[in-house]
Amino acid sequence: MKVCVLVLGLILVLSRCEARSPYQAVLQHSRIRGRQQGPNVCAMQQIKGTDRKYFTNCKQWYHRKVCGKPTVITYECCPGYEKIPGEKGCPAALPLVNIYNTLGVVGASTTQMYSDRAKLREEVEGPGSFTFFAPSNEAWAALPTEILDALVSNVNIELLNALHYHMVNRRLTSEELKHGSSFASMYQDFHVHIHHYSNGIVTVNCARLIKPDQHATNGIVHVVDRVITAISSNVNTLIDVDEDLETLRTAIAAAGLTPMLESDGQYTIFAPTNEAFEKIPPETLNRILGDPVALKDLLNYHILKQMHCAESIVSGTPMETLQGTVLEVGCDGDHMTLNGKAIITKKDQLGTNGVVHYINELLIPDSAKTLLELAEGSSVTTASRLFAEAGLSPHLTGSEALTLLAPLNDAFKGSVTMSPDMKKLMTNHLVKQQLSSKSLYDGQELETLGGLTLRVFVYRNNLCIENACIAAHDKTGRYASMFTVDKVLTPPMGTIMDILKADDRFSLLVGAIQTAGMTELLNQQRAHTFFAPTNNAFNALPRLQLNNLLRDHQELSAMLRYHLGEGLLVSGGVSSHTRVKPLQGEKLELGLRNYTVYVNKVPVADADLMATNGVVHAVDSIIRSLPPKVDREQADGPASPLRSAASSRAEAKSFRNDDLFQKVIRSRSSRTMGQ
């Protein structure tokens, strides 16, 4: 029985908590936040320095911001309730009166006055069931003087018609004001257009309902923040008749988008003015206007799939365009923003199938850009300069199908100047196909304009092309793509053995490899990762120990094989607790700290020396097995720096305890006793 009661109680709670619409959800949250002030009190967020108030949702409550501006919390009676002197909160329901009298108590007394003057009072006092979208007193005050004068100078026709357009001949609660719906008004059946957004904001013809659901005996009043006007034209007609949009009109016709903008829909168009087009370099603009594919992408990038009035935006929100990518539509105080920029000059030009917002800056999507344009204004400006200095600009501005591997500015160390070698290197940053990183696979080979073959490596945490790993999302241009990478490419120029022989730091290692008979192994076309000890690593060993090691070919080979891992692992593929299986011995534990790779606690001094059969990572210490009980979380910890003679002797003692060198000592001791 108790279980049944609990279940029933839970169902009742859930039924009460379940919001019937986005507005009801926000109203409910405002009630919860205001309940400490008494019954039927709603918490409102008011933008500082303005009269604009919003029912608060959870996100806004904690951020205390609307359109980037700080808010203060105020408390008001929730819709339909009023205060009683001496009592807490708003315990009394408002007395139910007719619409005319309701206007006077909900902040729409100016609408009440004009209803009187237009001989509408008798109608809204009498029998019926009406919905009145009543402009607030502030809305009438904000109306341009010439428009207001035109209305009040002809109250029996113009003013009456304007008020009738704010009325629907049926009762419509906020719950019935569905997103995208429209209702015939009482002015010649011209429709009013409703949008009920997911953030709880409801608009009629882009006017925000600031006091919804004020019930009356003969209908319902929704107070709105502006005077609305009848709509009869679609968005294409709005663009057609405005000379300030002449270039846009021509572009829409050339792209064949006119039928779409004349058809039914719920579009949001960010309409570039003539001034916006004039800001674009003529060669860029002419190229796009002369390319039907690029032009269509450009225009579709200015059109959202859903209709958004300015009042629906209270914070930055990514919204999908017809072009397929997103724009961040936001606001900064009273200004609507696009991608964080206040470039919208005129808002809420409403049509029957959408809304037009004017912008003074043309938005060019990546899909309409050349490679050079993709790189402009980004974090690869150094690479862009070097490509130009290398004489590669025709490739970056043409129509070839290419993929540009563009290193970040930070990838270039010091001052970089053009030279024959640098020109060759930059040419090898251009791959002959237009690729998407999502289509790359491990082991794939890519041909560069310089004639080299680059390899693709797919790791759990990264996608790399040779030593350079992709550091940002692809930029896909009209004909070519750009991958931003974290390093300058170092294409392989030989085998592992060739790399070691060409570097003086590895002269002792080369000798050791030859002594151990491993030269052929390191020339074979198999993928290896070599943690290559430098001369410093060998010289850090006590002389006797080093001599013994170099004389024992078997133990020397075992030590080298412990430094040689199976498979090819560049530094970008290393993450926490990465493990590599060496050719001999226990697995190597790798980690990453402060952009340095550690292997068994030994830091890699120089990473990613690329070879045709693997990769070399230079280490300045001989790598030893970790004790069995060492927590692997410490495998990426910092090793000691190169030691003094005293610390070297101390480490040599611990080094001799290693299994590898225990065998060497036992072998030497047995031969001595035999003598």
XYZ file of C-alpha atoms in Angstrom:
675
model
C 0.000 0.000 0.000
C 2.819 2.395 0.912
C 4.530 1.661 -2.396
C 1.331 2.509 -4.288
C 0.976 5.782 -2.392
C 4.603 6.678 -3.148
C 4.187 5.862 -6.826
C 0.959 7.876 -7.003
C 2.647 10.802 -5.263
C 5.573 10.640 -7.695
C 3.195 10.625 -10.654
C 1.405 13.695 -9.272
C 4.704 15.514 -8.728
C 5.912 14.666 -12.211
C 2.619 15.735 -13.760
C 2.881 19.079 -11.987
C 6.562 19.511 -12.937
C 6.097 18.527 -16.549
C 6.070 21.744 -18.579
C 3.482 22.000 -21.304
C 5.514 24.387 -23.467
C 8.929 26.120 -23.388
C 7.300 29.262 -21.983
C 5.586 27.237 -19.269
C 8.936 25.617 -18.397
C 10.575 29.019 -17.937
C 7.574 30.324 -15.980
C 7.746 27.284 -13.755
C 11.445 27.865 -13.078
C 10.711 31.509 -12.242
C 8.046 30.355 -9.785
C 10.518 28.001 -8.102
C 13.108 30.754 -7.779
C 10.520 33.152 -6.377
C 8.711 30.883 -3.926
C 10.729 32.040 -0.921
C 9.129 35.456 -1.423
C 5.685 33.976 -0.955
C 2.980 32.268 -3.018
C 2.653 33.021 -6.729
C 5.811 35.142 -6.882
C 7.970 34.881 -9.995
C 11.674 35.741 -10.137
C 12.494 37.996 -13.083
C 15.840 38.948 -14.548
C 16.069 42.633 -15.415
C 18.926 43.912 -17.554
C 20.719 46.597 -15.576
C 19.964 50.124 -16.763
C 16.905 49.047 -18.792
C 13.264 48.102 -18.275
C 13.708 44.786 -20.085
C 12.686 41.828 -17.946
C 12.704 38.087 -18.602
C 11.335 35.065 -16.858
C 14.479 33.246 -15.893
C 15.655 29.815 -16.936
C 18.259 27.777 -15.093
C 21.214 28.828 -17.257
C 20.395 32.526 -17.045
C 19.803 32.261 -13.291
C 23.379 31.152 -12.674
C 25.022 33.303 -15.351
C 23.088 36.411 -14.321
C 23.372 37.698 -17.880
C 21.075 38.342 -20.819
C 22.679 39.284 -24.147
C 26.023 39.570 -22.391
C 24.740 42.246 -20.022
C 24.498 41.800 -16.237
C 21.055 41.389 -14.738
C 19.464 41.936 -11.354
C 16.801 39.701 -9.876
C 13.419 41.286 -9.249
C 10.287 39.649 -7.898
C 6.793 40.157 -9.291
C 3.406 38.546 -9.057
C 3.153 35.689 -11.522
C 0.600 36.190 -14.343
C -2.952 36.247 -12.977
C -2.145 37.093 -9.358
C -1.912 40.201 -7.199
C -0.724 41.326 -3.780
C -2.869 41.827 -0.704
C -1.678 44.505 1.745
C -0.093 42.982 4.810
C 0.259 39.480 3.327
C 3.337 37.793 1.911
C 3.656 37.134 -1.778
C 0.762 37.355 -4.218
C -1.975 35.211 -2.670
C -4.957 36.650 -4.537
C -6.065 35.846 -8.069
C -6.716 38.918 -10.158
C -10.439 39.603 -10.502
C -11.652 38.409 -13.890
C -12.899 41.384 -15.894
C -13.413 42.081 -19.581
C -10.542 42.763 -21.974
C -10.990 46.526 -21.874
C -10.604 46.655 -18.110
C -7.819 44.062 -18.148
C -5.764 46.364 -20.403
C -5.771 48.976 -17.664
C -4.246 46.711 -15.008
C -1.557 44.894 -17.006
C 0.530 47.831 -18.224
C -1.364 48.465 -21.462
C -3.339 51.586 -20.501
C -2.242 53.350 -23.707
C -3.781 50.537 -25.748
C -6.885 50.938 -23.577
C -6.966 54.668 -24.372
C -6.592 54.125 -28.123
C -9.292 51.438 -28.000
C -11.564 54.093 -26.551
C -10.662 56.642 -29.218
C -11.080 54.125 -32.067
C -14.535 53.125 -30.835
C -13.231 49.625 -30.059
C -14.207 49.742 -26.381
C -17.716 48.425 -26.883
C -16.380 45.444 -28.819
C -13.748 44.437 -26.238
C -16.155 44.993 -23.343
C -18.920 42.976 -24.955
C -19.564 39.288 -25.514
C -17.075 37.199 -27.439
C -13.809 35.345 -27.062
C -10.837 37.363 -28.264
C -7.062 37.281 -28.073
C -5.548 40.765 -27.830
C -1.792 41.167 -28.434
C -1.710 44.499 -26.595
C 1.296 46.799 -27.056
C 2.717 47.976 -23.762
C 2.758 51.663 -22.883
C 6.485 51.709 -23.714
C 5.787 50.142 -27.123
C 3.495 53.013 -28.107
C 6.035 55.546 -26.833
C 8.751 53.984 -28.997
C 6.653 54.197 -32.182
C 8.067 56.773 -34.663
C 6.176 60.050 -34.405
C 5.128 60.113 -38.065
C 3.552 56.651 -37.791
C 1.753 57.447 -34.552
C 0.459 60.734 -35.996
C -0.870 58.914 -39.042
C -2.756 56.493 -36.808
C -4.308 58.971 -34.392
C -5.220 61.425 -37.145
C -7.613 58.840 -38.577
C -8.861 56.917 -35.565
C -11.941 55.451 -37.204
C -9.993 53.721 -39.960
C -6.204 53.592 -39.528
C -6.114 53.259 -35.736
C -9.049 50.860 -35.649
C -7.475 48.717 -38.363
C -4.154 48.714 -36.505
C -5.825 47.595 -33.272
C -7.888 44.943 -35.045
C -4.663 43.544 -36.498
C -3.559 42.930 -32.902
C -6.664 40.805 -32.266
C -7.684 37.242 -33.081
C -11.337 36.203 -32.858
C -10.688 33.297 -30.483
C -9.024 32.725 -27.134
C -5.389 31.587 -27.519
C -3.305 30.802 -24.445
C 0.502 30.731 -24.609
C 0.316 26.965 -24.778
C -1.688 27.217 -28.000
C 0.776 29.664 -29.568
C 2.812 26.982 -31.303
C 6.119 27.667 -33.031
C 5.579 28.570 -36.682
C 1.805 28.895 -36.392
C -0.228 31.784 -37.744
C -3.750 33.006 -37.068
C -6.118 35.215 -39.016
C -6.391 38.606 -37.354
C -9.536 40.699 -37.147
C -8.154 43.073 -39.778
C -9.157 41.669 -43.180
C -7.970 38.215 -42.064
C -4.319 39.229 -42.399
C -2.382 36.672 -40.409
C -0.283 37.230 -37.312
C 2.779 34.989 -37.139
C 3.727 33.169 -33.942
C 7.111 31.796 -32.892
C 7.499 29.924 -29.644
C 11.215 29.312 -29.111
C 12.885 26.606 -27.070
C 14.258 29.193 -24.607
C 10.680 30.098 -23.606
C 10.413 33.328 -25.571
C 7.200 33.761 -27.566
C 6.841 36.345 -30.332
C 4.060 37.598 -32.563
C 5.385 39.240 -35.726
C 8.741 39.386 -33.896
C 7.259 41.333 -30.945
C 8.029 39.595 -27.640
C 5.209 38.625 -25.327
C 6.325 40.253 -22.062
C 3.164 39.528 -20.043
C 1.426 36.493 -21.523
C -1.797 34.851 -20.412
C -3.679 37.732 -18.783
C -7.134 36.160 -18.693
C -10.363 38.112 -19.137
C -14.045 37.225 -19.104
C -14.234 37.584 -22.869
C -10.809 36.396 -23.924
C -7.155 36.792 -23.093
C -4.548 39.555 -23.263
C -0.860 39.064 -24.113
C 1.144 42.255 -23.560
C 3.817 42.703 -26.277
C 6.847 44.963 -26.481
C 6.102 46.666 -29.795
C 3.292 47.710 -32.117
C 2.998 45.189 -34.947
C 2.003 45.825 -38.549
C 0.288 43.709 -41.159
C 2.455 41.530 -43.397
C 1.620 40.778 -47.000
C 4.958 40.301 -48.805
C 7.374 37.376 -48.852
C 11.066 37.857 -48.099
C 12.031 37.919 -51.771
C 9.690 40.863 -52.329
C 11.190 42.670 -49.326
C 14.630 42.335 -50.931
C 13.320 43.282 -54.375
C 11.929 46.647 -53.348
C 14.899 47.894 -51.310
C 17.558 49.689 -53.353
C 20.052 49.157 -50.544
C 19.927 45.423 -51.386
C 20.381 45.785 -55.157
C 23.596 43.733 -55.353
C 22.064 40.997 -53.207
C 18.987 40.937 -55.427
C 21.184 40.452 -58.522
C 23.171 37.694 -56.822
C 20.016 35.840 -55.715
C 18.671 35.883 -59.258
C 22.015 34.675 -60.687
C 22.142 31.795 -58.193
C 18.574 30.725 -58.979
C 17.346 31.187 -55.404
C 14.365 33.419 -56.228
C 11.787 30.569 -56.351
C 12.893 29.304 -52.940
C 12.573 32.739 -51.322
C 9.094 33.137 -52.825
C 7.881 29.777 -51.536
C 6.466 28.811 -48.143
C 9.037 28.522 -45.412
C 10.448 29.917 -42.194
C 13.707 31.526 -43.334
C 16.060 33.892 -41.577
C 18.055 35.938 -44.071
C 21.079 37.971 -43.077
C 20.962 40.332 -46.036
C 24.279 41.979 -47.021
C 23.778 45.563 -48.100
C 25.411 47.095 -51.169
C 28.023 48.520 -48.790
C 28.841 45.021 -47.547
C 29.574 43.800 -51.092
C 31.716 46.861 -51.804
C 34.051 45.995 -48.908
C 35.176 42.786 -50.647
C 38.262 42.984 -52.920
C 37.006 43.173 -56.522
C 38.980 40.120 -57.676
C 37.465 37.992 -54.891
C 33.945 39.266 -55.466
C 34.133 38.829 -59.253
C 35.487 35.288 -58.836
C 32.577 34.311 -56.577
C 29.908 36.075 -58.656
C 31.233 34.295 -61.753
C 31.188 30.853 -60.112
C 27.615 29.504 -59.717
C 28.629 26.911 -57.099
C 30.579 29.366 -54.938
C 27.849 31.996 -55.303
C 25.112 29.620 -54.172
C 27.206 28.551 -51.179
C 27.841 32.195 -50.314
C 24.146 33.097 -50.357
C 22.997 29.948 -48.541
C 25.530 30.776 -45.824
C 23.442 33.890 -45.120
C 20.183 31.926 -44.704
C 19.179 29.961 -41.611
C 16.924 26.932 -41.798
C 14.675 28.315 -39.046
C 13.167 31.728 -38.475
C 14.730 33.739 -35.654
C 13.477 37.138 -34.629
C 15.955 39.360 -32.807
C 13.984 39.040 -29.551
C 14.452 35.256 -29.556
C 18.193 35.614 -28.997
C 19.411 35.990 -25.412
C 22.880 34.443 -25.794
C 25.230 33.160 -28.487
C 23.815 30.067 -30.180
C 25.183 28.079 -33.159
C 22.558 27.832 -35.900
C 22.673 25.787 -39.069
C 22.587 27.549 -42.429
C 21.258 26.253 -45.734
C 24.896 25.971 -46.811
C 25.351 23.245 -44.168
C 27.689 24.955 -41.722
C 26.755 27.057 -38.700
C 26.725 30.713 -37.737
C 26.848 31.804 -34.132
C 23.901 34.113 -33.698
C 24.073 36.123 -30.500
C 23.460 39.503 -28.974
C 25.315 42.223 -27.148
C 22.834 44.381 -25.305
C 20.419 45.730 -27.913
C 22.652 44.634 -30.789
C 22.245 41.338 -32.584
C 25.598 39.709 -33.463
C 26.916 37.226 -36.001
C 30.000 35.205 -35.094
C 30.552 37.671 -32.254
C 30.450 40.780 -34.461
C 27.800 43.501 -34.254
C 27.286 43.803 -38.010
C 23.477 43.789 -38.089
C 22.194 47.239 -38.972
C 18.443 46.638 -39.276
C 16.449 43.877 -37.588
C 13.151 42.053 -37.971
C 11.994 42.989 -41.467
C 9.209 40.451 -41.464
C 7.799 38.624 -44.475
C 5.139 35.972 -44.808
C 7.801 33.249 -45.095
C 10.610 34.562 -42.935
C 12.515 37.491 -41.548
C 15.294 39.673 -42.961
C 18.096 41.220 -40.908
C 20.397 43.655 -42.737
C 24.167 43.263 -42.283
C 27.008 45.556 -43.362
C 29.602 42.822 -43.828
C 29.588 39.972 -46.337
C 30.006 36.491 -44.855
C 32.135 34.262 -47.090
C 31.979 30.561 -46.179
C 35.064 28.380 -46.472
C 33.398 26.470 -49.307
C 33.614 29.598 -51.506
C 37.265 30.382 -50.698
C 40.595 29.611 -52.310
C 43.411 28.053 -50.280
C 45.023 31.450 -49.804
C 41.750 32.886 -48.490
C 41.325 29.938 -46.124
C 44.684 30.738 -44.559
C 44.074 34.474 -44.185
C 43.389 35.789 -40.702
C 44.102 32.444 -39.075
C 46.913 30.998 -36.968
C 48.950 29.917 -40.018
C 50.076 33.330 -41.304
C 53.776 32.386 -41.204
C 53.105 29.388 -43.422
C 51.048 31.578 -45.785
C 53.949 33.987 -46.149
C 56.401 31.170 -46.832
C 54.126 29.582 -49.437
C 53.956 32.931 -51.237
C 57.732 33.469 -50.990
C 58.262 29.961 -52.369
C 56.329 30.962 -55.506
C 53.376 28.683 -54.701
C 50.659 31.369 -54.845
C 49.265 30.134 -58.202
C 48.516 26.798 -56.521
C 46.874 28.561 -53.570
C 44.599 30.722 -55.700
C 43.805 28.361 -58.576
C 41.313 25.589 -59.129
C 43.560 22.571 -58.518
C 42.313 19.807 -56.235
C 44.850 20.048 -53.417
C 45.227 19.696 -49.664
C 47.409 22.222 -47.894
C 49.206 21.097 -44.740
C 49.583 24.417 -42.931
C 51.774 24.434 -39.797
C 50.729 26.656 -36.926
C 52.754 29.819 -36.426
C 54.238 28.324 -33.236
C 55.652 25.434 -35.259
C 58.255 27.725 -36.814
C 61.174 28.392 -34.499
C 62.906 31.745 -34.709
C 63.229 33.767 -37.897
C 62.431 31.724 -40.994
C 63.708 32.879 -44.370
C 63.315 31.456 -47.837
C 66.014 29.197 -49.259
C 66.097 26.426 -51.875
C 65.652 23.806 -49.144
C 62.785 25.751 -47.570
C 61.099 26.116 -50.960
C 61.318 22.363 -51.471
C 59.970 21.752 -47.975
C 56.978 24.066 -48.477
C 56.196 22.398 -51.809
C 55.963 19.108 -49.937
C 53.266 20.617 -47.705
C 50.899 20.513 -50.712
C 49.201 17.154 -51.334
C 47.847 16.429 -54.801
C 44.245 15.555 -53.827
C 41.483 17.429 -52.038
C 41.106 15.366 -48.884
C 38.969 15.250 -45.781
C 40.656 14.215 -42.544
C 37.639 11.999 -41.865
C 38.518 9.880 -44.887
C 42.177 9.305 -43.941
C 43.213 5.847 -42.755
C 46.272 4.329 -41.142
C 48.991 3.446 -43.634
C 47.538 5.624 -46.390
C 50.140 7.220 -48.647
C 49.792 10.764 -49.990
C 51.730 12.229 -52.904
C 52.989 15.808 -52.618
C 53.584 18.382 -55.329
C 57.284 17.947 -54.583
C 57.086 14.269 -55.533
C 57.458 12.791 -52.049
C 55.200 10.216 -50.442
C 53.795 11.035 -47.018
C 52.346 8.430 -44.673
C 49.190 8.681 -42.544
C 49.209 7.415 -38.948
C 45.994 6.999 -36.994
C 46.326 6.883 -33.215
C 43.771 6.722 -30.449
C 44.266 10.400 -29.627
C 45.524 11.887 -32.877
C 45.653 11.789 -36.649
C 49.100 12.474 -38.064
C 50.773 12.863 -41.441
C 54.404 11.934 -40.837
C 55.461 13.895 -37.727
C 52.758 16.578 -38.096
C 49.406 15.960 -36.403
C 46.153 17.690 -37.271
C 45.540 20.501 -34.786
C 42.178 21.929 -35.923
C 39.090 21.095 -37.940
C 39.497 20.889 -41.715
C 38.828 23.955 -43.780
C 37.223 22.858 -47.020
C 37.479 25.426 -49.794
C 35.966 25.649 -53.261
C 38.531 23.357 -54.854
C 41.032 22.555 -52.102
C 41.222 21.823 -48.381
C 43.483 23.005 -45.587
C 44.655 20.888 -42.661
C 46.146 22.891 -39.807
C 49.019 20.853 -38.355
C 51.058 21.267 -35.198
C 54.533 20.863 -36.683
C 56.520 21.588 -39.817
C 56.750 18.390 -41.832
C 60.032 16.484 -41.780
C 59.553 14.034 -44.649
C 61.606 10.812 -44.369
C 64.909 11.023 -46.218
C 66.306 7.544 -45.546
C 66.191 4.503 -43.286
C 66.671 4.617 -39.529
C 70.308 3.705 -40.082
C 70.697 6.535 -42.588
C 69.219 9.010 -40.069
C 71.611 7.899 -37.339
C 74.707 7.973 -39.573
C 73.884 11.514 -40.731
C 73.692 12.869 -37.162
C 76.908 13.291 -35.146
C 74.958 12.903 -31.905
C 74.604 9.176 -32.657
C 78.205 8.274 -33.611
C 78.635 5.965 -30.578
C 75.218 4.408 -31.218
C 76.095 3.692 -34.852
C 79.227 1.882 -33.716
C 77.246 -0.079 -31.133
C 74.658 -1.103 -33.760
C 77.388 -2.319 -36.081
C 79.082 -4.188 -33.221
C 75.761 -5.848 -32.306
C 75.130 -6.868 -35.932
C 71.877 -4.899 -36.179
C 72.670 -2.725 -39.210
C 70.585 -4.840 -41.591
C 67.627 -4.795 -39.191
C 67.587 -0.991 -39.131
C 67.774 -0.818 -42.911
C 64.861 -3.194 -43.474
C 61.520 -1.776 -44.591
C 59.705 -2.554 -41.378
C 58.101 -0.016 -39.068
C 60.098 0.593 -35.890
C 60.227 3.268 -33.212
C 63.794 3.738 -32.000
C 64.458 5.528 -28.736
C 68.002 6.225 -29.803
C 70.622 6.864 -27.088
C 72.839 9.824 -27.963
C 76.559 10.072 -27.266
C 75.585 11.816 -24.021
C 73.640 8.734 -22.949
C 76.640 6.426 -23.499
C 79.116 8.852 -21.939
C 76.968 9.078 -18.808
C 77.749 5.411 -18.064
C 80.803 4.580 -15.933
C 83.719 3.806 -18.242
C 84.190 0.214 -17.040
C 80.522 -0.543 -17.413
C 80.434 0.969 -20.908
C 83.506 -1.005 -22.008
C 82.052 -4.246 -20.685
C 78.772 -3.546 -22.477
C 80.404 -2.814 -25.811
C 82.520 -6.003 -25.627
C 79.540 -8.268 -24.954
C 77.712 -8.424 -28.276
C 74.791 -10.415 -26.914
C 74.059 -8.050 -24.041
C 74.657 -5.044 -26.262
C 72.096 -6.386 -28.725
C 69.616 -6.971 -25.885
C 70.045 -3.401 -24.669
C 69.564 -1.934 -28.155
C 66.545 -4.121 -28.843
C 64.987 -2.860 -25.613
C 65.207 0.647 -27.116
C 63.632 -0.485 -30.397
C 59.816 -0.673 -30.398
C 57.486 -2.448 -32.775
C 55.380 -0.163 -34.968
C 55.772 3.508 -35.738
C 54.814 5.960 -32.994
C 55.367 9.696 -33.470
C 55.270 12.021 -30.477
C 51.784 13.230 -31.366
C 50.475 9.703 -30.864
C 51.646 9.535 -27.255
C 49.052 9.992 -24.546
C 48.853 9.076 -20.889
C 49.964 5.476 -20.273
C 50.887 4.675 -23.878
C 52.777 1.383 -24.077
C 55.223 0.184 -26.724
C 56.384 -3.400 -27.112
C 60.165 -3.509 -27.646
C 61.890 -6.212 -29.671
C 63.210 -7.606 -26.399
C 62.132 -7.107 -22.791
C 59.110 -5.722 -20.948
C 56.856 -3.108 -22.543
C 58.026 0.481 -22.479
C 55.815 2.926 -20.599
C 55.328 6.283 -22.346
C 53.714 9.472 -21.128
C 53.468 13.156 -21.920
C 54.117 16.065 -19.583
C 54.603 19.723 -20.479
C 54.835 18.784 -24.180
C 57.745 16.412 -23.472
C 57.521 12.684 -24.149
C 58.875 10.385 -21.441
C 59.762 6.733 -21.904
C 60.254 4.805 -18.651
C 60.714 8.230 -16.982
C 63.470 9.220 -19.433
C 62.673 12.422 -21.368
C 62.907 12.397 -25.148
C 65.433 15.087 -26.070
C 64.559 15.309 -29.764
C 61.445 13.659 -31.171
C 60.203 12.643 -34.594
C 63.289 12.136 -36.750
C 61.323 10.488 -39.543
C 62.702 7.538 -41.507
C 61.289 5.489 -44.339
C 61.117 2.462 -42.052
C 60.227 4.123 -38.761
C 60.960 7.042 -36.502
C 63.854 8.003 -34.231
C 63.433 9.716 -30.859
C 66.712 10.842 -29.312
C 67.207 10.175 -25.575
C 70.114 11.407 -23.449
C 69.935 8.491 -21.007
C 70.011 4.732 -21.400
C 66.474 3.433 -20.830
C 66.160 0.916 -18.021
C 63.292 -1.353 -17.030
C 60.973 0.130 -14.453
C 60.745 -1.716 -11.112
C 57.692 -4.017 -11.211
C 55.789 -2.144 -8.485
C 56.270 1.386 -9.825
C 52.909 2.975 -10.405
C 52.506 3.551 -14.099
C 51.208 7.020 -13.424
C 54.837 7.892 -12.675
C 56.099 6.568 -15.988
C 55.788 10.008 -17.510
C 57.488 11.719 -14.574
C 60.615 13.794 -15.092
C 63.912 12.001 -15.038
C 66.990 13.454 -13.398
C 69.111 15.786 -15.525
C 72.550 14.666 -16.677
C 74.513 13.903 -13.553
C 77.746 14.917 -11.910
C 80.445 12.289 -11.442
C 79.235 11.511 -7.904
C 75.608 11.070 -8.937
C 76.733 9.028 -11.955
C 78.546 6.613 -9.648
C 75.444 6.352 -7.474
C 73.273 5.673 -10.487
C 75.790 3.213 -11.842
C 75.318 1.218 -8.659
C 71.559 1.057 -9.227
C 72.130 0.436 -12.933
C 74.245 -2.615 -12.063
C 71.257 -3.984 -10.176
C 69.317 -4.107 -13.388
C 68.762 -7.639 -14.695
C 70.623 -6.905 -17.903
C 73.823 -5.858 -16.196
C 73.549 -8.499 -13.482
C 74.022 -11.004 -16.284
C 77.083 -9.150 -17.587
C 78.744 -9.118 -14.149
C 77.971 -12.801 -13.473
C 79.366 -13.725 -16.864
C 82.603 -11.778 -16.232
C 82.973 -13.235 -12.701
C 82.629 -16.826 -13.860
C 85.310 -16.367 -16.521
C 87.701 -14.795 -13.979
C 87.236 -17.655 -11.495
C 87.867 -20.129 -14.273
C 91.266 -18.602 -14.831
